[in-house]
Each structure stands twice: as C-alpha cells, then as structure tokens.
Amino acid sequence: MPRMYRAAASRLEKLERQAERQFPGVFDRLDQARNAAGDTIPTWCWLPVAHVQQVLADHYSHRTTRAPGATAMGLAVMTASDAARLQAIGAWRASGRHMVNIHDNTVLELRKAGNHMPANIPQRWPLHSLYVVSEAPNGAMGAFLHLEWNEQEQRAELRIAPDTASTASLDRIPIQPLHLEGDTVTEAARRTVLSIQAGLDTALRTETLPDISPGSAVDEAAKLIAEKNAFWVAAADWLASDRPTMYDAASFAGVEPVTDWPPAKVESTGRAPMLWLAGPAG
C-alpha cells in the first residue's frame, strides 16, 4: 500500500506540474471561473467543460496543443481535448485530491456487473472527482471519474479519464464521455456517438444521416465504447452508493483518520493526496 500511494501521488503531481507548465496559473483561473458560475450549474459538476474551453480561449490561445499541418477542425479537437483533461484534473484538485483503491474482490464483481446504466449517479455522487487507483508494474495507475453538465443541451455525463500510460503524461490521457441516459451502457454510448457526430456536423456545416442499424458504424462504435467502459460505469455506480465501506488508509499505519467519508470540508484534506480503501459493506 505505501508503494502504491507514493507512486500514485508522484504520478498525479507530475500531471499537475505538466498542466501548469503548459498553462501557467490555469487552475487558479479555473477556480475563479467556478466561483463566478456559482449556482448556475449543478452542485455535482465542478465546472462544465465549455467554461474550461473559454478560459483557454481567453488566456492560453497560443498554448493549446497543436500539431504541424493540422486543419482548423483538428486544432479545435486538440483544444477540446486539452480542456477535457484540465477539467478532470481541476475537479480532482478542487475535491481535495482523493484517491480510492477498490478491494480486489469488489473489482472482480464489478467486472461482471453487466450493461446497466445508472442514470441517477448525479444525485448520489460523493465528490466532484475521484481518482480510482490500483497497483501496476510501474507502481500505480488509475482513472479520473467525474461528472459533466452540458449547459446547452441540459444534459449530464459521466466522464472517464484513464491515466494508464507507462509514465505520467498529460497528453496521453483520453477522455471518454458517456451520456447519463438510457437503460444500458451501450445505449448511453450510442447516444454519445450520435451527439459527437451532430457536434461535428454543426462545426463543419455538414449534415449526416447516421445509420444506427445493427452492425452499422454507429452500432459497432457504441458496442466498443460500452465494452471498454462498463467496468468504470459499474465502479462509479458502486462508489456513489451506500454499499462500500471506506477506510482512511492512514489509519492502517497507526495515524488517526483525518475525516469520515465523504469528506465534509475540502480544505481539511490539505494538499497531499488522500488514499481511501473501498471494501464491501460490513
């Protein structure tokens, strides 16, 4: 456990440093944007990604990720990816830098959880963002789990940001949005794929009539997304329920627990990441 904690804390610190190096002062600006938004956004969403994109446009237009020869659309996609990564890390910082390690037996159960989409996660979500951590050959790896609020469409999303590269690398964190709609992860993924296509059509001023029949490109993409992310959906559902028993990992080292779960005050956790061990109830 100490090895995993040190490796994960170091990894997350590197990601924060990389973000600050590319976008100096960005997290302070994002915190200010969150304060300015106030109660115009749901309490379970730290800051909608559109607000993050606006901060990048206003203050970092020459620092967003670029690639030689990229088209205007390609550059827009890269900027959106930057914003999504900053949103994931910013929400985690603002929540108090909490890491959760799920017990191995529970991980096995969650991998067999099936295709259910818990659309009511926002009403139960404990913190703006969690970093679910596990041991790895390089020490530790994990994934950011947080919620997004699409103000334009008045829609909630679960966002999954796996941090699994061999070394910590901001630009190697993919972001997978999943609409919190439908009864299954596959249906949520299908709606997500269609929404992304509609967004591209709007940006390119084109019109696509998507084929959603069995075996179509949309259908296959939705199935692939669901297969890759069903575990994370089940993990988010479990962590947002009253089923886990949460232990402050520091207590296993003889240190008095800092706070109960979920933490009532972000500031009480300090700057160092805090590790929680999540086990079955009882």
mmCIF file of N, CA, C and O in Angstrom, residues 117-155:
data_model
loop_
_atom_site.group_PDB
_atom_site.id
_atom_site.type_symbol
_atom_site.label_atom_id
_atom_site.label_comp_id
_atom_site.label_asym_id
_atom_site.label_seq_id
_atom_site.Cartn_x
_atom_site.Cartn_y
_atom_site.Cartn_z
ATOM 1 N N MET A 117 -26.961 0.988 -17.031
ATOM 2 C CA MET A 117 -26.539 2.393 -16.954
ATOM 3 C C MET A 117 -27.287 3.083 -15.819
ATOM 4 O O MET A 117 -28.497 3.289 -15.903
ATOM 5 N N PRO A 118 -26.591 3.426 -14.733
ATOM 6 C CA PRO A 118 -27.225 4.105 -13.593
ATOM 7 C C PRO A 118 -27.353 5.605 -13.863
ATOM 8 O O PRO A 118 -26.481 6.396 -13.499
ATOM 9 N N ALA A 119 -28.425 6.009 -14.489
ATOM 10 C CA ALA A 119 -28.579 7.402 -14.910
ATOM 11 C C ALA A 119 -28.726 8.369 -13.738
ATOM 12 O O ALA A 119 -28.605 9.578 -13.919
ATOM 13 N N ASN A 120 -28.967 7.857 -12.531
ATOM 14 C CA ASN A 120 -29.183 8.737 -11.372
ATOM 15 C C ASN A 120 -27.907 8.990 -10.569
ATOM 16 O O ASN A 120 -27.971 9.457 -9.435
ATOM 17 N N ILE A 121 -26.749 8.714 -11.141
ATOM 18 C CA ILE A 121 -25.488 8.936 -10.422
ATOM 19 C C ILE A 121 -25.357 10.368 -9.890
ATOM 20 O O ILE A 121 -24.895 10.567 -8.765
ATOM 21 N N PRO A 122 -25.725 11.416 -10.657
ATOM 22 C CA PRO A 122 -25.528 12.778 -10.133
ATOM 23 C C PRO A 122 -26.171 13.021 -8.774
ATOM 24 O O PRO A 122 -25.614 13.763 -7.946
ATOM 25 N N GLN A 123 -27.315 12.431 -8.511
ATOM 26 C CA GLN A 123 -27.992 12.644 -7.244
ATOM 27 C C GLN A 123 -27.252 11.975 -6.089
ATOM 28 O O GLN A 123 -27.518 12.271 -4.927
ATOM 29 N N ARG A 124 -26.309 11.080 -6.396
ATOM 30 C CA ARG A 124 -25.620 10.318 -5.358
ATOM 31 C C ARG A 124 -24.115 10.559 -5.324
ATOM 32 O O ARG A 124 -23.425 10.053 -4.454
ATOM 33 N N TRP A 125 -23.597 11.328 -6.276
ATOM 34 C CA TRP A 125 -22.142 11.436 -6.452
ATOM 35 C C TRP A 125 -21.501 12.088 -5.230
ATOM 36 O O TRP A 125 -21.891 13.188 -4.829
ATOM 37 N N PRO A 126 -20.481 11.465 -4.608
ATOM 38 C CA PRO A 126 -19.961 11.957 -3.326
ATOM 39 C C PRO A 126 -19.061 13.184 -3.415
ATOM 40 O O PRO A 126 -19.070 14.032 -2.528
ATOM 41 N N LEU A 127 -18.237 13.282 -4.458
ATOM 42 C CA LEU A 127 -17.295 14.393 -4.627
ATOM 43 C C LEU A 127 -17.255 14.775 -6.098
ATOM 44 O O LEU A 127 -17.655 13.997 -6.962
ATOM 45 N N HIS A 128 -16.727 15.954 -6.389
ATOM 46 C CA HIS A 128 -16.687 16.356 -7.794
ATOM 47 C C HIS A 128 -15.929 15.344 -8.642
ATOM 48 O O HIS A 128 -16.328 15.034 -9.767
ATOM 49 N N SER A 129 -14.808 14.847 -8.129
ATOM 50 C CA SER A 129 -13.997 13.913 -8.912
ATOM 51 C C SER A 129 -13.270 12.957 -7.984
ATOM 52 O O SER A 129 -12.852 13.331 -6.889
ATOM 53 N N LEU A 130 -13.130 11.711 -8.440
ATOM 54 C CA LEU A 130 -12.359 10.703 -7.725
ATOM 55 C C LEU A 130 -11.295 10.151 -8.661
ATOM 56 O O LEU A 130 -11.517 10.039 -9.874
ATOM 57 N N TYR A 131 -10.149 9.807 -8.082
ATOM 58 C CA TYR A 131 -9.112 9.116 -8.849
ATOM 59 C C TYR A 131 -9.082 7.690 -8.326
ATOM 60 O O TYR A 131 -8.681 7.440 -7.187
ATOM 61 N N VAL A 132 -9.565 6.747 -9.133
ATOM 62 C CA VAL A 132 -9.596 5.338 -8.740
ATOM 63 C C VAL A 132 -8.241 4.745 -9.083
ATOM 64 O O VAL A 132 -7.837 4.718 -10.254
ATOM 65 N N VAL A 133 -7.516 4.286 -8.064
ATOM 66 C CA VAL A 133 -6.125 3.887 -8.231
ATOM 67 C C VAL A 133 -5.960 2.397 -7.974
ATOM 68 O O VAL A 133 -6.681 1.804 -7.172
ATOM 69 N N SER A 134 -5.001 1.795 -8.687
ATOM 70 C CA SER A 134 -4.661 0.396 -8.454
ATOM 71 C C SER A 134 -3.159 0.216 -8.660
ATOM 72 O O SER A 134 -2.498 1.068 -9.267
ATOM 73 N N GLU A 135 -2.637 -0.896 -8.144
ATOM 74 C CA GLU A 135 -1.218 -1.190 -8.324
ATOM 75 C C GLU A 135 -0.942 -1.550 -9.776
ATOM 76 O O GLU A 135 -1.812 -2.066 -10.489
ATOM 77 N N ALA A 136 0.282 -1.283 -10.207
ATOM 78 C CA ALA A 136 0.692 -1.562 -11.579
ATOM 79 C C ALA A 136 2.183 -1.850 -11.581
ATOM 80 O O ALA A 136 2.883 -1.543 -10.609
ATOM 81 N N PRO A 137 2.700 -2.444 -12.658
ATOM 82 C CA PRO A 137 4.141 -2.724 -12.724
ATOM 83 C C PRO A 137 5.011 -1.490 -12.487
ATOM 84 O O PRO A 137 6.100 -1.588 -11.922
ATOM 85 N N ASN A 138 4.512 -0.329 -12.913
ATOM 86 C CA ASN A 138 5.276 0.905 -12.709
ATOM 87 C C ASN A 138 4.933 1.576 -11.373
ATOM 88 O O ASN A 138 5.331 2.702 -11.133
ATOM 89 N N GLY A 139 4.183 0.894 -10.526
ATOM 90 C CA GLY A 139 3.847 1.432 -9.204
ATOM 91 C C GLY A 139 2.371 1.644 -9.015
ATOM 92 O O GLY A 139 1.765 1.131 -8.078
ATOM 93 N N ALA A 140 1.756 2.407 -9.919
ATOM 94 C CA ALA A 140 0.324 2.701 -9.795
ATOM 95 C C ALA A 140 -0.204 3.272 -11.102
ATOM 96 O O ALA A 140 0.541 3.864 -11.896
ATOM 97 N N MET A 141 -1.480 3.078 -11.334
ATOM 98 C CA MET A 141 -2.188 3.720 -12.434
ATOM 99 C C MET A 141 -3.627 3.916 -11.980
ATOM 100 O O MET A 141 -4.031 3.403 -10.929
ATOM 101 N N GLY A 142 -4.391 4.661 -12.741
ATOM 102 C CA GLY A 142 -5.757 4.910 -12.293
ATOM 103 C C GLY A 142 -6.609 5.553 -13.358
ATOM 104 O O GLY A 142 -6.290 5.530 -14.554
ATOM 105 N N ALA A 143 -7.703 6.144 -12.898
ATOM 106 C CA ALA A 143 -8.621 6.842 -13.803
ATOM 107 C C ALA A 143 -9.369 7.900 -13.008
ATOM 108 O O ALA A 143 -9.780 7.662 -11.866
ATOM 109 N N PHE A 144 -9.529 9.068 -13.610
ATOM 110 C CA PHE A 144 -10.369 10.113 -13.035
ATOM 111 C C PHE A 144 -11.818 9.814 -13.411
ATOM 112 O O PHE A 144 -12.117 9.534 -14.574
ATOM 113 N N LEU A 145 -12.707 9.897 -12.443
ATOM 114 C CA LEU A 145 -14.145 9.782 -12.687
ATOM 115 C C LEU A 145 -14.801 11.067 -12.209
ATOM 116 O O LEU A 145 -14.636 11.450 -11.039
ATOM 117 N N HIS A 146 -15.522 11.743 -13.093
ATOM 118 C CA HIS A 146 -16.200 12.969 -12.676
ATOM 119 C C HIS A 146 -17.424 13.190 -13.559
ATOM 120 O O HIS A 146 -17.669 12.439 -14.526
ATOM 121 N N LEU A 147 -18.208 14.195 -13.214
ATOM 122 C CA LEU A 147 -19.466 14.455 -13.913
ATOM 123 C C LEU A 147 -19.407 15.781 -14.659
ATOM 124 O O LEU A 147 -18.816 16.754 -14.179
ATOM 125 N N GLU A 148 -20.026 15.787 -15.812
ATOM 126 C CA GLU A 148 -20.088 16.976 -16.674
ATOM 127 C C GLU A 148 -21.539 17.391 -16.853
ATOM 128 O O GLU A 148 -22.440 16.542 -16.946
ATOM 129 N N TRP A 149 -21.753 18.703 -16.903
ATOM 130 C CA TRP A 149 -23.078 19.241 -17.177
ATOM 131 C C TRP A 149 -23.022 20.027 -18.472
ATOM 132 O O TRP A 149 -22.313 21.034 -18.581
ATOM 133 N N ASN A 150 -23.733 19.545 -19.485
ATOM 134 C CA ASN A 150 -23.809 20.239 -20.765
ATOM 135 C C ASN A 150 -24.912 21.285 -20.651
ATOM 136 O O ASN A 150 -26.102 20.956 -20.687
ATOM 137 N N GLU A 151 -24.501 22.550 -20.496
ATOM 138 C CA GLU A 151 -25.482 23.618 -20.281
ATOM 139 C C GLU A 151 -26.385 23.815 -21.487
ATOM 140 O O GLU A 151 -27.587 24.075 -21.345
ATOM 141 N N GLN A 152 -25.809 23.696 -22.683
ATOM 142 C CA GLN A 152 -26.585 23.941 -23.895
ATOM 143 C C GLN A 152 -27.688 22.900 -24.066
ATOM 144 O O GLN A 152 -28.827 23.225 -24.399
ATOM 145 N N GLU A 153 -27.347 21.642 -23.810
ATOM 146 C CA GLU A 153 -28.318 20.560 -24.011
ATOM 147 C C GLU A 153 -29.004 20.147 -22.716
ATOM 148 O O GLU A 153 -29.856 19.252 -22.737
ATOM 149 N N GLN A 154 -28.603 20.792 -21.584
ATOM 150 C CA GLN A 154 -29.196 20.458 -20.285
ATOM 151 C C GLN A 154 -29.111 18.952 -20.035
ATOM 152 O O GLN A 154 -30.105 18.280 -19.767
ATOM 153 N N ARG A 155 -27.881 18.442 -20.106
ATOM 154 C CA ARG A 155 -27.670 17.006 -20.037
ATOM 155 C C ARG A 155 -26.459 16.684 -19.174
ATOM 156 O O ARG A 155 -25.450 17.380 -19.205
#
